[in-house]
CSV table of C-alpha atoms in Angstrom, one decimal:
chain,number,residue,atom,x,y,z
D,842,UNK,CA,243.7,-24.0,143.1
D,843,UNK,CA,241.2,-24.6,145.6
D,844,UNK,CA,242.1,-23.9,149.6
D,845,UNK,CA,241.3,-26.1,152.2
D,846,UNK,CA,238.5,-24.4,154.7
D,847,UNK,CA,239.3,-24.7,158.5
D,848,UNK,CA,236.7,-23.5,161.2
D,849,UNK,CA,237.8,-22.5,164.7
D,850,UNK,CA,236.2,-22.0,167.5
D,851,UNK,CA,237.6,-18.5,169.4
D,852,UNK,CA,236.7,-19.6,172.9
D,853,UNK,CA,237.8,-22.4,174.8
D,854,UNK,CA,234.6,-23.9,176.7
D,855,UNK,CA,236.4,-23.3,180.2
D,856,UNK,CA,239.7,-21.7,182.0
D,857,UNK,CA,242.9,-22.8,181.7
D,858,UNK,CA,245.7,-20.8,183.5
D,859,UNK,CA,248.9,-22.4,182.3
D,860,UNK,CA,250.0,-23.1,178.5
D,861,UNK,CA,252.8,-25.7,178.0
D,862,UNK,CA,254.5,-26.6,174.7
D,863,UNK,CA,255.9,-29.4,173.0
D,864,UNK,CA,256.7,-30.6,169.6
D,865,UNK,CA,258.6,-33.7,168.1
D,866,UNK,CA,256.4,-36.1,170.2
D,867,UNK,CA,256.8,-39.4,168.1
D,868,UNK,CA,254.7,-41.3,169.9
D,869,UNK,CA,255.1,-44.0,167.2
D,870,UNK,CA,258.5,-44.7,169.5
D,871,UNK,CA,257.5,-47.1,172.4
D,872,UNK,CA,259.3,-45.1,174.9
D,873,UNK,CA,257.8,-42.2,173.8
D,874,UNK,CA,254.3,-43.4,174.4
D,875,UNK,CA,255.4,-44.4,177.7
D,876,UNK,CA,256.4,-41.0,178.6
D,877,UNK,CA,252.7,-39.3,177.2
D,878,UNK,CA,250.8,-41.9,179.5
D,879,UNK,CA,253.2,-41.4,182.4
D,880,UNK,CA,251.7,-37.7,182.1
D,881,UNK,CA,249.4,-37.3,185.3
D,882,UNK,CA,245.9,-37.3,184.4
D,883,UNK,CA,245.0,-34.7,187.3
D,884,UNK,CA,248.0,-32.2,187.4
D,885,UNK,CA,247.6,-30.5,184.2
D,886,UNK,CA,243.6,-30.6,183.8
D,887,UNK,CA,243.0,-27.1,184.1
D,888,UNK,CA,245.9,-26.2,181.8
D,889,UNK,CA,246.9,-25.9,177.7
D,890,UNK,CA,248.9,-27.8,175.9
D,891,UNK,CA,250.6,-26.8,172.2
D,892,UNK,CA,252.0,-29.4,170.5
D,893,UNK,CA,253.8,-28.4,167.8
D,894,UNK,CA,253.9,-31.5,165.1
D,895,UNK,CA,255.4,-34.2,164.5
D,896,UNK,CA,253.7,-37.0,166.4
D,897,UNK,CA,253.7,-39.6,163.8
D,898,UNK,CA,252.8,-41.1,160.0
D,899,UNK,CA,250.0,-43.3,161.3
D,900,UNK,CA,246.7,-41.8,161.8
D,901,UNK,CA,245.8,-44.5,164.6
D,902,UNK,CA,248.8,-43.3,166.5
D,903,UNK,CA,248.0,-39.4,166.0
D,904,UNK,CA,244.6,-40.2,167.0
D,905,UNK,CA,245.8,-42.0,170.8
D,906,UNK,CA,248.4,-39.8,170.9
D,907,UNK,CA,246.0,-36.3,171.1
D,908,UNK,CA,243.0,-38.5,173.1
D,909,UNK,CA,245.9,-39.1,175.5
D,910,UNK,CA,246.7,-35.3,175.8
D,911,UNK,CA,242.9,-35.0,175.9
D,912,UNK,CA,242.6,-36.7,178.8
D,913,UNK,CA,245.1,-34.8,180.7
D,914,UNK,CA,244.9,-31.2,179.1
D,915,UNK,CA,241.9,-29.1,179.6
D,916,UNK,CA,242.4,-27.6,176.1
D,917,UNK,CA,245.3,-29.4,173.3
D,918,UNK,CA,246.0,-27.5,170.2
D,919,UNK,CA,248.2,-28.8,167.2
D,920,UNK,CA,249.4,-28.2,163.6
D,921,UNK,CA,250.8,-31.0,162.0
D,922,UNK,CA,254.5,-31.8,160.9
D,923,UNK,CA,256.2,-33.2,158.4
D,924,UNK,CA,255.9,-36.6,159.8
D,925,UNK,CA,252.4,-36.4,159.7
D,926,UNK,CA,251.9,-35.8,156.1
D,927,UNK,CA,253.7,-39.0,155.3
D,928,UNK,CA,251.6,-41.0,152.9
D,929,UNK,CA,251.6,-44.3,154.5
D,930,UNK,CA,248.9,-46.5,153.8
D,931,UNK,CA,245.9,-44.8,155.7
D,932,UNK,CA,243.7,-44.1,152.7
D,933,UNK,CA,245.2,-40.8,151.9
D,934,UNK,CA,245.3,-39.9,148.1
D,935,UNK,CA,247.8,-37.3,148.6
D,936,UNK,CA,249.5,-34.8,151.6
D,937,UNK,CA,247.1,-32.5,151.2
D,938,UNK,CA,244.3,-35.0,151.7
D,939,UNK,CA,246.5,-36.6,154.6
D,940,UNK,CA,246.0,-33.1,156.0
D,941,UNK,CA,242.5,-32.7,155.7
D,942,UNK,CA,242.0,-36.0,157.5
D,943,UNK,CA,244.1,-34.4,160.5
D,944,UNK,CA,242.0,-31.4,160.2
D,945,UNK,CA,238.7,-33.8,160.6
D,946,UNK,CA,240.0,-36.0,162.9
D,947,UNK,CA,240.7,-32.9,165.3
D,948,UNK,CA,237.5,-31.2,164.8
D,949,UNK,CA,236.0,-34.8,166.0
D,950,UNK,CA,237.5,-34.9,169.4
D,951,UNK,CA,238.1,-31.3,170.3
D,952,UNK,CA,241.2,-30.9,169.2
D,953,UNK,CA,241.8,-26.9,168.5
D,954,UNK,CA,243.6,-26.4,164.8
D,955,UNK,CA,243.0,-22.9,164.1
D,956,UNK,CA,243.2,-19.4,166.4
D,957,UNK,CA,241.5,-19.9,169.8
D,958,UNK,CA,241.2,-17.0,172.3
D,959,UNK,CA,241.8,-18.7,175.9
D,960,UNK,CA,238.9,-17.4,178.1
D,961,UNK,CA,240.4,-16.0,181.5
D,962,UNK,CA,239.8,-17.9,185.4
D,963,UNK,CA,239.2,-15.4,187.7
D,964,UNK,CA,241.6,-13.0,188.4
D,965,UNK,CA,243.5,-13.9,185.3
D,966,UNK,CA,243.8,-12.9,181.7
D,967,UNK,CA,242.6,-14.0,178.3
D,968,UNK,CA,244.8,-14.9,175.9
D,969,UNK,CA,245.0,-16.4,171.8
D,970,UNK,CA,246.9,-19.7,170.7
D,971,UNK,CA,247.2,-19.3,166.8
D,972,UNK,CA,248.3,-22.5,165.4
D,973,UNK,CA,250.1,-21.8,161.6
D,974,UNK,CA,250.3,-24.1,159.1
D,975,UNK,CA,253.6,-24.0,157.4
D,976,UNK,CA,256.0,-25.9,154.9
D,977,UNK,CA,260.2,-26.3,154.0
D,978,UNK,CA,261.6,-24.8,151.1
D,979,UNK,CA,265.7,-24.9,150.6
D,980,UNK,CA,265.7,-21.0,149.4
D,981,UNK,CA,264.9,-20.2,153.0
D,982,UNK,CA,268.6,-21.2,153.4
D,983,UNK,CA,270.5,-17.7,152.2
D,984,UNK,CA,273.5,-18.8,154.3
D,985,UNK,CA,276.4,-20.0,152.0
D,986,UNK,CA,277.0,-23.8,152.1
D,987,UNK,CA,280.6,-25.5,153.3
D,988,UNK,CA,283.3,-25.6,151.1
D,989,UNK,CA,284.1,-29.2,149.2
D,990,UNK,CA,287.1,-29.0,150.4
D,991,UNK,CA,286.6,-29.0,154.3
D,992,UNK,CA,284.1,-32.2,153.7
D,993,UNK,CA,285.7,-35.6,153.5
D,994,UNK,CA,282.8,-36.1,150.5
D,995,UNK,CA,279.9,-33.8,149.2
D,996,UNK,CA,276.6,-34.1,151.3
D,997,UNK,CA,274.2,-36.4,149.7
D,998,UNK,CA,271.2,-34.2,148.3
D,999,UNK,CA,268.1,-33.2,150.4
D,1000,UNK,CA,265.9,-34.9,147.6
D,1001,UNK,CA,267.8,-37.9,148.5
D,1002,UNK,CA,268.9,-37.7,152.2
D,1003,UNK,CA,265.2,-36.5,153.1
D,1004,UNK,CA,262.2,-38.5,153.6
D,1005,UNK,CA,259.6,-36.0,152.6
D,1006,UNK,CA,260.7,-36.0,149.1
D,1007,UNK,CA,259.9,-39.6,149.0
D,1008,UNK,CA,257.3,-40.2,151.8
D,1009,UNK,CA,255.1,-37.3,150.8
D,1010,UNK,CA,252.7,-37.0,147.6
D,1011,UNK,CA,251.7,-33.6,146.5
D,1012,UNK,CA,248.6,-32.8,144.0
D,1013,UNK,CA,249.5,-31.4,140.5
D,1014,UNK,CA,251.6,-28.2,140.6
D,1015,UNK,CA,252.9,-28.6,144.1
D,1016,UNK,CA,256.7,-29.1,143.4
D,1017,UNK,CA,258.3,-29.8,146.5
D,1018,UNK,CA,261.5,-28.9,145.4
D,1019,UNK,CA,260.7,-25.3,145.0
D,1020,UNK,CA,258.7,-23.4,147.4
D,1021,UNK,CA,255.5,-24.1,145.8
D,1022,UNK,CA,254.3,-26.3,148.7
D,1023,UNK,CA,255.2,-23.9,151.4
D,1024,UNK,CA,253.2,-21.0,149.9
D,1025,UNK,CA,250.5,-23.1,149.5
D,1026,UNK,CA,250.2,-24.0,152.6
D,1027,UNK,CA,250.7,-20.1,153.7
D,1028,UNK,CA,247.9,-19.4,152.0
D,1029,UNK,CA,245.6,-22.1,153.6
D,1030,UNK,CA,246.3,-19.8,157.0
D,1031,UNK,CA,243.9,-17.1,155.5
D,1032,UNK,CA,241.2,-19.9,154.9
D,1033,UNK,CA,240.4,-20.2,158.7
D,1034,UNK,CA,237.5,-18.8,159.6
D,1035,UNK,CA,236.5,-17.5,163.6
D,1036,UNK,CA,234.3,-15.7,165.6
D,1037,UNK,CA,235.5,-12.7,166.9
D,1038,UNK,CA,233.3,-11.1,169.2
D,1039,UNK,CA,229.8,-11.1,167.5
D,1040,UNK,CA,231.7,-10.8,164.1
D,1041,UNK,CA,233.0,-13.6,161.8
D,1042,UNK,CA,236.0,-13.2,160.2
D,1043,UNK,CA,238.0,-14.7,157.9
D,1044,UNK,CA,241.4,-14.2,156.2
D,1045,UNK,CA,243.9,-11.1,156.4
D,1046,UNK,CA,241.2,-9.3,158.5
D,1047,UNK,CA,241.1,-12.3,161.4
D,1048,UNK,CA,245.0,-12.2,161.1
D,1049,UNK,CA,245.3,-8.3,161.5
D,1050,UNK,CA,242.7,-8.4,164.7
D,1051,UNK,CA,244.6,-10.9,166.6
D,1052,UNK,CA,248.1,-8.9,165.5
D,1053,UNK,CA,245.9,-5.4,167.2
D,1054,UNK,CA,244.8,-7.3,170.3
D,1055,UNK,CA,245.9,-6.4,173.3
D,1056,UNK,CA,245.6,-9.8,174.8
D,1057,UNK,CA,248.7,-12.1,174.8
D,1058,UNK,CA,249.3,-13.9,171.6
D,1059,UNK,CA,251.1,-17.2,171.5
D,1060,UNK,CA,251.7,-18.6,167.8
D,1061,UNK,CA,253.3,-22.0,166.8
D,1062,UNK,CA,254.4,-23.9,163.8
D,1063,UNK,CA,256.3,-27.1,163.2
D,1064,UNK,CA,258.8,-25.3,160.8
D,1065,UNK,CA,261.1,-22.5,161.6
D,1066,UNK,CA,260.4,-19.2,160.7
D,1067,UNK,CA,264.0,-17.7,160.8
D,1068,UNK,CA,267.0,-18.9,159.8
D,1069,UNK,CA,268.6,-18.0,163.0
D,1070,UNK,CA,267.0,-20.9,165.1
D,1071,UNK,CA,269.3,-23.4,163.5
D,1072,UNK,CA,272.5,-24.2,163.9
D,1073,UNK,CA,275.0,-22.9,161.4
D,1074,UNK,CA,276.4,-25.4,159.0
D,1075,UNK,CA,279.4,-26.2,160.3
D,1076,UNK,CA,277.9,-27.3,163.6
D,1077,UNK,CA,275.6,-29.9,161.8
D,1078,UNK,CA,275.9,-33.9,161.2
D,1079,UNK,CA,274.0,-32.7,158.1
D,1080,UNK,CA,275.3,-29.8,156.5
D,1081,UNK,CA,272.2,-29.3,154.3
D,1082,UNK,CA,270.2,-29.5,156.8
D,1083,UNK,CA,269.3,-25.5,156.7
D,1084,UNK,CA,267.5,-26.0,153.4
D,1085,UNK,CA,264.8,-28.4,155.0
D,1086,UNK,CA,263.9,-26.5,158.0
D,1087,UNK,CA,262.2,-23.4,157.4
D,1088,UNK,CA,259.9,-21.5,155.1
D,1089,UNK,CA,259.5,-17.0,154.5
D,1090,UNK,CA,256.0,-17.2,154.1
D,1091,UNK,CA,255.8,-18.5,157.9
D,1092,UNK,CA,258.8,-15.8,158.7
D,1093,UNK,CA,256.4,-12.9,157.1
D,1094,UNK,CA,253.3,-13.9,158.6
D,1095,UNK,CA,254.3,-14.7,162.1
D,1096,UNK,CA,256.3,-10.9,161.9
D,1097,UNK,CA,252.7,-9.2,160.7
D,1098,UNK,CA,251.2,-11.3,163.9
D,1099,UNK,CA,253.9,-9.7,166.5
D,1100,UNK,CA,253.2,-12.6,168.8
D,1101,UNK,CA,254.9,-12.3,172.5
D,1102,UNK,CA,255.9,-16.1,171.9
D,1103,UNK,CA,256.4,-18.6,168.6
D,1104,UNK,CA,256.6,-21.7,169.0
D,1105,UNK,CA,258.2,-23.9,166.4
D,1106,UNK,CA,259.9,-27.8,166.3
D,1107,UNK,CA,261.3,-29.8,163.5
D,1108,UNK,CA,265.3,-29.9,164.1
D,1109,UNK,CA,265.3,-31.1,167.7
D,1110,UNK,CA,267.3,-28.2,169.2
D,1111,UNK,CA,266.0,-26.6,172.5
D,1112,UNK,CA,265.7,-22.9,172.1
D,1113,UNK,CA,264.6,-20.2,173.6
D,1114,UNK,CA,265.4,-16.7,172.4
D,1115,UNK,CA,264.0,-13.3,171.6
D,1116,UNK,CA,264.7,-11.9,168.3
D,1117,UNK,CA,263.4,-8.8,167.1
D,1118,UNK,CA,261.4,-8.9,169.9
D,1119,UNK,CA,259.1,-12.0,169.5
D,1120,UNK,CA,260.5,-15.1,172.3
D,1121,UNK,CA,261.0,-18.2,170.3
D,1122,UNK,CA,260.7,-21.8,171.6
D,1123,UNK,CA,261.3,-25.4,170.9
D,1124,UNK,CA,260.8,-27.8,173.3
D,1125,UNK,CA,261.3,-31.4,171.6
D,1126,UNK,CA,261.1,-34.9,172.7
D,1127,UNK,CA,263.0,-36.3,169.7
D,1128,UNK,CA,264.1,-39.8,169.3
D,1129,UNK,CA,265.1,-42.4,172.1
D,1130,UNK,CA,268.4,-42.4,170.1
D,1131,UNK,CA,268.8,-38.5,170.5
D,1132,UNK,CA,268.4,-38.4,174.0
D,1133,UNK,CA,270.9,-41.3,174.5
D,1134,UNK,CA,274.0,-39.5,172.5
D,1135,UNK,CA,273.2,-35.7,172.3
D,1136,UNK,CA,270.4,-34.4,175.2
D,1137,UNK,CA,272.6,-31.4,176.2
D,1138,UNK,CA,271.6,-30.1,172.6
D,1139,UNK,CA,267.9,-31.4,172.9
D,1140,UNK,CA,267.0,-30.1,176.9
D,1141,UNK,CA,265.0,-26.8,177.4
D,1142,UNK,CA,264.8,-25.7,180.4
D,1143,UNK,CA,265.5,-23.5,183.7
D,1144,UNK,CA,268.6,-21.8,183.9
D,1145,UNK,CA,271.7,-23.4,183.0
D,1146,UNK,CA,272.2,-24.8,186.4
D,1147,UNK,CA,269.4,-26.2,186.8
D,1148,UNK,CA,269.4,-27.8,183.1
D,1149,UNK,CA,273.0,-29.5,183.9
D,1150,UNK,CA,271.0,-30.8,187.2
D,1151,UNK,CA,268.3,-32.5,185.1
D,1152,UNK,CA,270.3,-33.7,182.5
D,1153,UNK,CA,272.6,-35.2,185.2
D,1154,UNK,CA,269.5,-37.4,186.3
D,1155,UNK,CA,268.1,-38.3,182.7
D,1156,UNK,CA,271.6,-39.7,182.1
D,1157,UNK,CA,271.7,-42.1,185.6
D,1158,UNK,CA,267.8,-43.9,184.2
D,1159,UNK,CA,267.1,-46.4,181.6
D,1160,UNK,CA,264.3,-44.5,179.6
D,1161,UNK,CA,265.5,-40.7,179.8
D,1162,UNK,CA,261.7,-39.9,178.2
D,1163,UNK,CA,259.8,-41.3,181.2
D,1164,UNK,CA,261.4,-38.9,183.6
D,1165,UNK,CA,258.8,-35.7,183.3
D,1166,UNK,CA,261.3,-32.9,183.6
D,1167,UNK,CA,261.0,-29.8,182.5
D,1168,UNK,CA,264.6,-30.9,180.6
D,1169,UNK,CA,263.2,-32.9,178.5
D,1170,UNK,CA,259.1,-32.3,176.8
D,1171,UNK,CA,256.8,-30.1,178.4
D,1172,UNK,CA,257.9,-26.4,178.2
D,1173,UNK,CA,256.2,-24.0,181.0
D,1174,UNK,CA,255.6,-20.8,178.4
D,1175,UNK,CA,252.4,-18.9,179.9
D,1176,UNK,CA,250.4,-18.9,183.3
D,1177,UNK,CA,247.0,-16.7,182.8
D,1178,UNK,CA,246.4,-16.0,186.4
D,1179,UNK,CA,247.1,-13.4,188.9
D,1180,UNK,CA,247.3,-10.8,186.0
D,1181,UNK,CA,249.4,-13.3,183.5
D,1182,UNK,CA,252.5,-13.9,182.6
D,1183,UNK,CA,255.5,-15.5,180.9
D,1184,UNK,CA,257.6,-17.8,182.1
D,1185,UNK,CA,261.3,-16.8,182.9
D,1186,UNK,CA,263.7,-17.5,179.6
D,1187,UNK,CA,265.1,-21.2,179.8
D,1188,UNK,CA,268.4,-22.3,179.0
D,1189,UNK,CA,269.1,-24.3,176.0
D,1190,UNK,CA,272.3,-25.5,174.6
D,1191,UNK,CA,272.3,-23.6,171.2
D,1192,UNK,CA,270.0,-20.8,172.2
D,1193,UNK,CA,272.6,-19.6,175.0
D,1194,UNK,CA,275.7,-20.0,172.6
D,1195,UNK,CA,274.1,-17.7,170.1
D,1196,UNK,CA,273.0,-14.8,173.0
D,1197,UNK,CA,277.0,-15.1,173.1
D,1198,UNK,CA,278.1,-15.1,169.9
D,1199,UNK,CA,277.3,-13.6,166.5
D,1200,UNK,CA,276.7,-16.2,163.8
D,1201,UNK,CA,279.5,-16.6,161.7
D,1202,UNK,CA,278.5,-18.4,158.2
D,1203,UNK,CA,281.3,-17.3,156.5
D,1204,UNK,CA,283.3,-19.9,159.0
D,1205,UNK,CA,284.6,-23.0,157.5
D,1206,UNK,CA,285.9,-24.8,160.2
D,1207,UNK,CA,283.8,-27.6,161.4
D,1208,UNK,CA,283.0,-28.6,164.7
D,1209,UNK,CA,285.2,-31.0,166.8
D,1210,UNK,CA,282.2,-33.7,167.1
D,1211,UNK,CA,281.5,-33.4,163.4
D,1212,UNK,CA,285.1,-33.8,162.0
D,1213,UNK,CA,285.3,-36.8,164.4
D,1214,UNK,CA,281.7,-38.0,163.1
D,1215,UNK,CA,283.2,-38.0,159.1
């Protein structure tokens, strides 16, 4: 089977001292759009931006969406989402082409979709982005699933309940329902090619120099790479949801890369905790409808204090989305200069209950809000 060939460019073509992340953009929303272009276009224009997938199905929105980030980034990088490989109309023959029209459409307007090293300002350091291209599989759920019994009815099946098994096309031997899709698109990862120093390099080797460097390394997906950034079972509207979120391919590969910070989307949680030593991230936008009935669980940011604060003043406006918080979108992860460093660790609803407490699959008892939700 043949792999699809990205190119990267290793240096950015000028500074930028802070990185910011965000995934789960959906700019196909109204309000979400309004809350990109509400974005200053001068604040940010020396900094980075990661955005993590998930902008939308429509090529024409993807393509305003990053211009917009363009224009107000000095430097946007992106892998796409599940969202984004929706088949919708826009010419694609399959997901795999719908991902190679991503692919093109970044390398036309700058757009950075392979491992970039970050080239220092004065007095600051260099560091490497490493986008990762990833997929879902439902083995990557090893955690054992509800009893009948506590369930007013079975969950409706993920081929059923899920869009992608219905909104996505896959060539010939990609069976979605297995983890065919997500090793394939593991294995598109080595394809990238880069120049490293005076040296180009391709495949396991480009992986293993960026994993040696002694630069910082920031890596994002759109999936998760460990089970242990979702909620457990009985916390969830969806109690399948685990089987739809993650892939090990991703979980191997970002371990290999050792990266100070991963950055992932997809289920709309914030997060931020370190595991095994790598920091991990989500900083989502989500759905107008999310931030109206359950922001506490979607908010990243400052210390728990300051979260409540935010969250307090999202609540009192019309369009929580247009009020550019820290709470709610941008994430503050890395500022080059003055010898670089990482921002402090943020509070997030489910990332501070599990620093507390051991998970605990083996627990049957559901959650208050989703016994009264059934």
């Amino acid at each position: 089977m043949a792999l699809l060939t990205q190119t990267a460019n290793v240096t950015a073509g000028s500074a930028a001292p802070r990185l910011f992340a965000v995934s789960d953009i959906h700019t196909d929303k109204d309000e979400n759009m309004t809350w990109l272009e509400g974005i200053s276009t001068g604040k940010y224009q020396a900094d980075t931006v990661i955005v993590a997938g998930d902008i939308s199905h429509n090529l024409e929105v993807i393509e305003k969406t990053l211009l917009a980030l363009a224009a107000r980034f000095n430097e946007v990088f992106y892998t796409p989402g599940n969202h984004d490989l929706w088949c919708s109309g826009d010419g694609c023959l399959d997901s795999i082409h719908k991902l190679q029209q991503l692919l093109a459409l970044c390398a036309r307007i700058g757009v950075h979709t392979g491992p970039t090293r970050v080239e220092p300002r004065e007095g600051g350091v260099a560091y490497w982005v490493v986008p990762v291209l990833s997929w879902h599989h439902s083995s990557f759920d090893t955690e054992r699933d509800l009893d009948l019994e506590v369930l007013p009815s079975p969950p409706v099946p993920i081929s059923r309940a899920v869009m992608d098994f219905r909104a996505c096309e896959w060539p010939k031997g990609l069976d979605p329902t297995g983890d065919e899709v997500a090793v394939y698109m593991d294995e598109l990862n080595d394809t990238v090619r880069a120049s490293v120093g005076s040296e180009e390099v391709s495949g396991e080797r480009l992986w293993e120099l960026i994993a040696q460097s002694q630069e910082p390394v920031i890596s994002f997906s759109h999936f998760l790479p460990r089970l242990e950034l979702c909620p457990e079972k009985r916390f969830l509207m969806y109690s399948l949801l685990p089987k739809v979120v993650g892939s090990d391919p991703l979980r191997r590969r970002v371990e290999a890369l050792q990266p100070s910070v991963h950055v992932f989307g997809h289920t709309h949680f914030g997060w931020d905790q370190e595991l095994d030593g790598i920091r991990y991230i989500q900083a989502a936008v989500g759905y107008p409808f999310e931030r109206e009935q359950r922001l506490r669980s979607l908010a990243v940011g400052g210390s728990p204090e300051k979260l409540l604060q935010s969250l307090h003043v999202l609540k009192q406006i019309m369009h929580p989305v247009m009020a550019f918080l820290q709470a709610i979108g941008l994430a503050d992860v890395f500022d080059s200069g003055n010898g670089g460093h990482f921002c402090p660790q943020m509070s997030a609803t489910w990332s501070d209950y599990y620093k507390k407490n051991p998970r605990d699959p083996e627990n049957m008892e559901l959650a208050w809000w989703v016994k009264k939700r059934h």
